[in-house]
mmCIF file of C-alpha atoms in Angstrom:
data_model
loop_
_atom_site.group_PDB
_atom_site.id
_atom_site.type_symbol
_atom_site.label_atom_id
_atom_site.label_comp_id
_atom_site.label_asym_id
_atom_site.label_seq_id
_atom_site.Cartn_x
_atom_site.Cartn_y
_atom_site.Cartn_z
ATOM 1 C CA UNK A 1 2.331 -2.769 5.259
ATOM 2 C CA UNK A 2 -0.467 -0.636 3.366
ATOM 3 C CA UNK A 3 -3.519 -3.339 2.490
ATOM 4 C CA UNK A 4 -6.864 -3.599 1.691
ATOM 5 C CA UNK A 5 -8.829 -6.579 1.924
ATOM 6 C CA UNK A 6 -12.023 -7.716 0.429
ATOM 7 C CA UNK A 7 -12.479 -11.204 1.677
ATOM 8 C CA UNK A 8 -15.447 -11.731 -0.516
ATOM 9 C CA UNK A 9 -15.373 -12.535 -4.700
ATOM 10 C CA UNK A 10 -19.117 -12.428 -4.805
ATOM 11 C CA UNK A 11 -21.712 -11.589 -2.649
ATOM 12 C CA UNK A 12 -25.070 -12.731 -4.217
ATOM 13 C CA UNK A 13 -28.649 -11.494 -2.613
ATOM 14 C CA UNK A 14 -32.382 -11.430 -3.113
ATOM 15 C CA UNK A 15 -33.886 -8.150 -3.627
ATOM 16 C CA UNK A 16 -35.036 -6.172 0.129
ATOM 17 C CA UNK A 17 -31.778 -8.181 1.938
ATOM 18 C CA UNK A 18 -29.411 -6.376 3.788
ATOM 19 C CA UNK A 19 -26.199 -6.025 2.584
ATOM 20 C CA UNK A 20 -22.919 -5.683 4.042
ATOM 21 C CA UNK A 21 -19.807 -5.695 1.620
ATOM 22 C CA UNK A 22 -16.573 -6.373 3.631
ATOM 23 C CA UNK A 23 -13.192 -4.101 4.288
ATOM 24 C CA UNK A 24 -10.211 -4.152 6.161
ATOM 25 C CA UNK A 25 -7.288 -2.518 6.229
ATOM 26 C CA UNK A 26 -3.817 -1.786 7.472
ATOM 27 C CA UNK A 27 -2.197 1.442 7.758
ATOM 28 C CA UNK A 28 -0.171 2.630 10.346
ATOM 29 C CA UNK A 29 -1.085 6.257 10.321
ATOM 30 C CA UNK A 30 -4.699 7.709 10.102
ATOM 31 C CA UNK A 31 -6.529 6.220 7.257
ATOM 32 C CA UNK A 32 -9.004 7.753 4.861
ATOM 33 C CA UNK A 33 -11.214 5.266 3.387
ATOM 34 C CA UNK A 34 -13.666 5.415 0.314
ATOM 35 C CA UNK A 35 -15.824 3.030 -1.625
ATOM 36 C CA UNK A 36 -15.416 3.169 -5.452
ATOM 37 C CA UNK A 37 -18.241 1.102 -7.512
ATOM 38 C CA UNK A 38 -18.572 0.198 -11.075
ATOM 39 C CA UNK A 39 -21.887 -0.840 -12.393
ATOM 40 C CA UNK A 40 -21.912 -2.499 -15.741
ATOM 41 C CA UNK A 41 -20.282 -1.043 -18.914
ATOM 42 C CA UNK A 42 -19.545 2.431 -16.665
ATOM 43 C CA UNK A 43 -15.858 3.867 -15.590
ATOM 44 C CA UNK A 44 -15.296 3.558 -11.900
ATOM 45 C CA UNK A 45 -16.896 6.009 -9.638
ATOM 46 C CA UNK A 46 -16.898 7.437 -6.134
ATOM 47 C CA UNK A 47 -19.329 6.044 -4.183
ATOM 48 C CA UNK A 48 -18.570 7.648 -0.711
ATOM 49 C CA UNK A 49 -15.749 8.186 1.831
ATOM 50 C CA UNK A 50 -15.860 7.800 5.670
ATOM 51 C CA UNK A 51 -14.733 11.827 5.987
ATOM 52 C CA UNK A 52 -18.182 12.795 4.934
ATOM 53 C CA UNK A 53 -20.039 10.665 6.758
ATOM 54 C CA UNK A 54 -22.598 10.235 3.995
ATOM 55 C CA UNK A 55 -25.444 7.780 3.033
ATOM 56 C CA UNK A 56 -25.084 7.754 -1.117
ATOM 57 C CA UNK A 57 -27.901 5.484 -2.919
ATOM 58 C CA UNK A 58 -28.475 3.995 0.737
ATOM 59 C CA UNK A 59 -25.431 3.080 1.335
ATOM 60 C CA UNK A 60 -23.242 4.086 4.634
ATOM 61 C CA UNK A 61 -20.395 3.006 5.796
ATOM 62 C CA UNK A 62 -18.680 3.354 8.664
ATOM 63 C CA UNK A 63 -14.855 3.271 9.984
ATOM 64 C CA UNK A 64 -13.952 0.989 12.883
ATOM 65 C CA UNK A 65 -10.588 1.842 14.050
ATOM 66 C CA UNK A 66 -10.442 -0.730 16.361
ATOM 67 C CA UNK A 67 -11.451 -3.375 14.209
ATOM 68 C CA UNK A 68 -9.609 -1.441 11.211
ATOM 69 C CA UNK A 69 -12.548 -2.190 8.792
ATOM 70 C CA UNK A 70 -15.033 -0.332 6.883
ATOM 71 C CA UNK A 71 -17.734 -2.623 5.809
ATOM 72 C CA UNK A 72 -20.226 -1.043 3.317
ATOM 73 C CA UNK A 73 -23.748 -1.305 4.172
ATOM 74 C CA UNK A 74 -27.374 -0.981 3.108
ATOM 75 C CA UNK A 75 -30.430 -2.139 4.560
ATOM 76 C CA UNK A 76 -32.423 -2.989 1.525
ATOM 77 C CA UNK A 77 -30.570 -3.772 -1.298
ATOM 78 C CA UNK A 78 -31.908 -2.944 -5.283
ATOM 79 C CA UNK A 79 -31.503 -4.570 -8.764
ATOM 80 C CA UNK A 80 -29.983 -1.536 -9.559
ATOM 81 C CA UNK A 81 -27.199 -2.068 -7.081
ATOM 82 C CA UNK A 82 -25.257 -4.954 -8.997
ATOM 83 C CA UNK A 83 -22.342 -4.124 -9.696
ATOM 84 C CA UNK A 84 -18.338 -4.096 -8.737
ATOM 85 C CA UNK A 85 -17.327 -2.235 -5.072
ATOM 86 C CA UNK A 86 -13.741 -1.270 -4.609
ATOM 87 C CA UNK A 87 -12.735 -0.141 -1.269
ATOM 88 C CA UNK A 88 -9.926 1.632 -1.036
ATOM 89 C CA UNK A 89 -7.286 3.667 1.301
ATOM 90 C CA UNK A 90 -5.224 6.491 0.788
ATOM 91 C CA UNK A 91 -1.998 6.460 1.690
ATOM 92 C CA UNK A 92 1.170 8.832 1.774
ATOM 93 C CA UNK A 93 3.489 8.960 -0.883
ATOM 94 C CA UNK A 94 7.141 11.266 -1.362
ATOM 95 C CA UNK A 95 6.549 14.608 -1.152
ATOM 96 C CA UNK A 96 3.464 14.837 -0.152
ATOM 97 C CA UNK A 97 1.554 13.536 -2.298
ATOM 98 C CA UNK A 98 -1.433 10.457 -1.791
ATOM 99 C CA UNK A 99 -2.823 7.615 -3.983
ATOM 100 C CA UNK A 100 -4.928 4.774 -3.721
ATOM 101 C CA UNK A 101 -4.650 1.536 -2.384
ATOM 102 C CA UNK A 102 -7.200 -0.633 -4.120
ATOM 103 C CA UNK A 103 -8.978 -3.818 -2.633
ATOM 104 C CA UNK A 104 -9.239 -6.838 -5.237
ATOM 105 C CA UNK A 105 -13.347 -6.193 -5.386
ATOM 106 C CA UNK A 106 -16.177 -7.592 -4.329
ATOM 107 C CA UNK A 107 -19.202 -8.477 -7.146
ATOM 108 C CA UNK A 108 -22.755 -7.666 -5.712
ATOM 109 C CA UNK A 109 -25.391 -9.432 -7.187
ATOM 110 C CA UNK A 110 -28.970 -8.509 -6.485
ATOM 111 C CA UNK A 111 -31.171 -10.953 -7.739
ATOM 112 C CA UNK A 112 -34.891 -10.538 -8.130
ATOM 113 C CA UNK B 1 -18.688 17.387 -22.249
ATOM 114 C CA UNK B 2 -15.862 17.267 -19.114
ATOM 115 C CA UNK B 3 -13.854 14.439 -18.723
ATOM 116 C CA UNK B 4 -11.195 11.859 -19.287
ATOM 117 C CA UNK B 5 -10.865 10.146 -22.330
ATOM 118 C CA UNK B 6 -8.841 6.850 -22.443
ATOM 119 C CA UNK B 7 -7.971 5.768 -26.556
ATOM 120 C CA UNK B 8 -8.283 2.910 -27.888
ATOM 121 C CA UNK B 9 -10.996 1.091 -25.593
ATOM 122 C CA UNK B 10 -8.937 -2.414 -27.368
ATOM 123 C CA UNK B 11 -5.545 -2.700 -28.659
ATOM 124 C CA UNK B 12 -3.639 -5.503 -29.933
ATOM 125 C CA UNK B 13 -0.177 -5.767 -29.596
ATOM 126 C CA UNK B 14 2.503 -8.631 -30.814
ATOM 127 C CA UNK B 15 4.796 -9.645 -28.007
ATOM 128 C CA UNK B 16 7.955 -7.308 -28.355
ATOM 129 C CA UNK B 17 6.548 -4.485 -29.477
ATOM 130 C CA UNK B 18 6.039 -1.041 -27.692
ATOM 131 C CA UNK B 19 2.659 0.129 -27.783
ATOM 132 C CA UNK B 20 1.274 3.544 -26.352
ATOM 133 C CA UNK B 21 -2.355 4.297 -24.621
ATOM 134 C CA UNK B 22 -3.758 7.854 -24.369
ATOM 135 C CA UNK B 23 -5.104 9.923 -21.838
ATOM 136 C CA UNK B 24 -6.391 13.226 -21.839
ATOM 137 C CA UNK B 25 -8.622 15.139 -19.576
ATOM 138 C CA UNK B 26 -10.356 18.471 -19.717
ATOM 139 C CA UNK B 27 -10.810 18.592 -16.350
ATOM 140 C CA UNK B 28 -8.207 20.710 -15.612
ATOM 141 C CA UNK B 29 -6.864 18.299 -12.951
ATOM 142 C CA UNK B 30 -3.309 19.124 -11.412
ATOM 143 C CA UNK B 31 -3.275 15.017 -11.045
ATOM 144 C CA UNK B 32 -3.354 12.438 -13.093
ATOM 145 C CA UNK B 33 -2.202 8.810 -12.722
ATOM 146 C CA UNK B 34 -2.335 5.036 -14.335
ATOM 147 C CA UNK B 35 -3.757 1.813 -13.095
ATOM 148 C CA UNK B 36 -4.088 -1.947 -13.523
ATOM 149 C CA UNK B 37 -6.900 -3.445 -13.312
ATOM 150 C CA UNK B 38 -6.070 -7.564 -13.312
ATOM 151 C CA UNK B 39 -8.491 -9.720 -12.171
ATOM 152 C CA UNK B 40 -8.910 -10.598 -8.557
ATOM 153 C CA UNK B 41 -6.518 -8.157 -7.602
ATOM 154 C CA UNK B 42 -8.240 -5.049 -8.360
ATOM 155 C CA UNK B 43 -5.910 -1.994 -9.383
ATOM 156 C CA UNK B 44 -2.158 -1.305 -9.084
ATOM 157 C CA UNK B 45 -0.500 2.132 -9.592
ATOM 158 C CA UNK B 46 1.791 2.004 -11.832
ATOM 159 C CA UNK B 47 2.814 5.815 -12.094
ATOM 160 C CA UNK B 48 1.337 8.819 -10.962
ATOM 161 C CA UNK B 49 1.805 12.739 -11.898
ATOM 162 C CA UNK B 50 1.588 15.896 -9.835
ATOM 163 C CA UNK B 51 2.335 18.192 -12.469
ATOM 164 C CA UNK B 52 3.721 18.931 -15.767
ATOM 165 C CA UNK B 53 6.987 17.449 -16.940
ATOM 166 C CA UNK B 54 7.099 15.232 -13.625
ATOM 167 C CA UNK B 55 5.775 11.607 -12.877
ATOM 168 C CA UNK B 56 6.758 9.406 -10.278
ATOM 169 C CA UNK B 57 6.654 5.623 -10.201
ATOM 170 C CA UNK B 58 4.084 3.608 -8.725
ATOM 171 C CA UNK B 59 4.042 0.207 -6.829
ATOM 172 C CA UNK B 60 4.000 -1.704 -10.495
ATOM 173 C CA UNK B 61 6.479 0.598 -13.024
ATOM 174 C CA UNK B 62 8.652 -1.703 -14.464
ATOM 175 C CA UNK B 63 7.994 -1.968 -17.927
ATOM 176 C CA UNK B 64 6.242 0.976 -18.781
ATOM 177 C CA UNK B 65 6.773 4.863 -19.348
ATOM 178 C CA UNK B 66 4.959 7.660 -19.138
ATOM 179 C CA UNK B 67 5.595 11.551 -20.278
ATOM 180 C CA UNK B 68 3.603 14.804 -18.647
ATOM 181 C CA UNK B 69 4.205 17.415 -21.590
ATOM 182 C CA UNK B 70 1.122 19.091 -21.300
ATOM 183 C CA UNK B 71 -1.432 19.430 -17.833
ATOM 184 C CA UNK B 72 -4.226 17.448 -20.017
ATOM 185 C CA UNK B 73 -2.391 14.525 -21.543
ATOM 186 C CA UNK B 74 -0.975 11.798 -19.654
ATOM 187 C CA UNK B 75 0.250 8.750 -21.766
ATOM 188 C CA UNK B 76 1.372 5.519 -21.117
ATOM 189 C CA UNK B 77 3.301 3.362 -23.154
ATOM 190 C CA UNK B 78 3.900 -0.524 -22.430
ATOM 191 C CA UNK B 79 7.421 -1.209 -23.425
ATOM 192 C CA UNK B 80 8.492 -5.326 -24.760
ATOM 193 C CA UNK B 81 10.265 -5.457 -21.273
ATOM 194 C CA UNK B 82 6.694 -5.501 -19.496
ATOM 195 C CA UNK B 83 6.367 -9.093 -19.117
ATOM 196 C CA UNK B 84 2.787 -9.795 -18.928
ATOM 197 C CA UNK B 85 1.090 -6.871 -20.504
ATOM 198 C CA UNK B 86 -2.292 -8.253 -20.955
ATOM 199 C CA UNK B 87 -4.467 -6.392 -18.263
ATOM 200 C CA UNK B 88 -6.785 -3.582 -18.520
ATOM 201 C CA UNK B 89 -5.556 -0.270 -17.709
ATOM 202 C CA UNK B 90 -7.394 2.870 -16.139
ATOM 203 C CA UNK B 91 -6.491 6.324 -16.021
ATOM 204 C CA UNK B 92 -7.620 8.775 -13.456
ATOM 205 C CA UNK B 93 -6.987 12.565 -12.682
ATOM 206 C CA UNK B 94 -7.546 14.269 -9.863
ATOM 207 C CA UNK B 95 -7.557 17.997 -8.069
ATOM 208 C CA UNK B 96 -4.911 19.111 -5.915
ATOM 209 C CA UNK B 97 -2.542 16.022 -4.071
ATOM 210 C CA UNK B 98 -5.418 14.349 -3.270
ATOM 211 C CA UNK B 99 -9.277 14.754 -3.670
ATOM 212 C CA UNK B 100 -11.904 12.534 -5.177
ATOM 213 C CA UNK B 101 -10.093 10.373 -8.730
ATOM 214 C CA UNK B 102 -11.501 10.706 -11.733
ATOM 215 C CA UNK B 103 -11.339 7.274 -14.213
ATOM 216 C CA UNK B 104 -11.512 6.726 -17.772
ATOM 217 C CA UNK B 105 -13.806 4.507 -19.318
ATOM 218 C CA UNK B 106 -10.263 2.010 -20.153
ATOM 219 C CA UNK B 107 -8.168 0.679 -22.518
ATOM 220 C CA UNK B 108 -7.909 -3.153 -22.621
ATOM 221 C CA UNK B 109 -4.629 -4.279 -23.779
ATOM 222 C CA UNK B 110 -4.182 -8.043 -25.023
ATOM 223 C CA UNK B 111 -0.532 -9.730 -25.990
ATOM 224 C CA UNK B 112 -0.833 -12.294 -28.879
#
């Protein structure tokens, strides 16, 4: 079956802590992963994905086949990084096409 | 000012009726699909289009409809036979069969 999990509701830290937002998944062909965040009163946006290998607002994240997970990460977090994180995988659908398989979130609060 | 616009941002609706929730992008996005966003479960596809005058259902469909007259518009109505319609629903486009999604800002949708 096609899943992503977010294990965590909430993850609450202090300003200058390390963060590490959960993800696994399951997919039985090769997955492409992304993180999707939505700060307060803005539409959900692409944070990164795991093909570009790219550090966005400090953030990385990187995809463990073995341990089918890709845990978003940043070594000092901000005020500025509250907000909602969506991981999600895409996955095949008929004819071709792809779509999105959404986790159920994960709230980051950064607290002062 | 490029991008998708999701109308109205609140809606109403008395149980058995049909009611209908825009989307239109000037992105010029092949793409474009519908989510729900419920919380603790993050978003479900609910139907998704390639391109014009052709939609496919998503993991959630039952319930609603969609048409894809024109490349830019992409509506979605919620029929009486949805049978818990309160949620908040997100449109997104996106280039080719797969490349970064584009959201709306949302409509929220609540059932007296």
């Amino acid at each position: 079956a096609q899943r992503v999990t977010q294990p965590e509701k909430l993850l609450s830290v202090f300003k200058g802590a390390p963060v590490e937002l959960k993800c696994n998944y399951s997919y039985s062909g090769s997955p492409e992963l992304f993180w999707y965040v939505q700060y307060s009163r803005q539409r959900l946006q692409l944070l990164l994905r795991h093909i570009s290998r790219e550090s966005i607002k400090g953030f990385t994240a990187d995809l463990n086949k073995g341990e089918t997970s890709f845990h978003l990460k940043k070594p000092f977090a901000q005020e500025e990084d509250s907000a909602m994180y969506y991981c999600a995988l895409s996955a095949a659908l008929s004819g071709g096409y792809n779509k999105l398989i959404f986790g159920a979130g994960t709230r980051l609060a950064v607290h002062p | 000012d490029g991008g998708i616009t999701q109308s109205p941002k609140y809606l109403f609706r008395k149980e058995g009726q049909n009611v209908t929730l825009s989307c239109e992008q000037n992105l010029n996005h092949d793409a474009m699909y519908w989510y729900r966003q419920d919380p603790g479960q993050g978003l479900r596809l609910i139907y998704y289009s390639q391109i014009v005058n052709d939609f496919q259902k998503g993991d959630i469909a039952e319930g609603y409809s969609v048409s894809r007259e024109k490349k830019e518009s992409f509506p979605l109505t919620v029929t009486s036979a949805q049978k818990n319609p309160t949620a908040f629903y997100l449109c997104a486009s996106s280039i080719e069969r797969f490349r970064e999604l584009f959201f709306g800002e949302g409509s929220r949708l609540t059932v007296l």
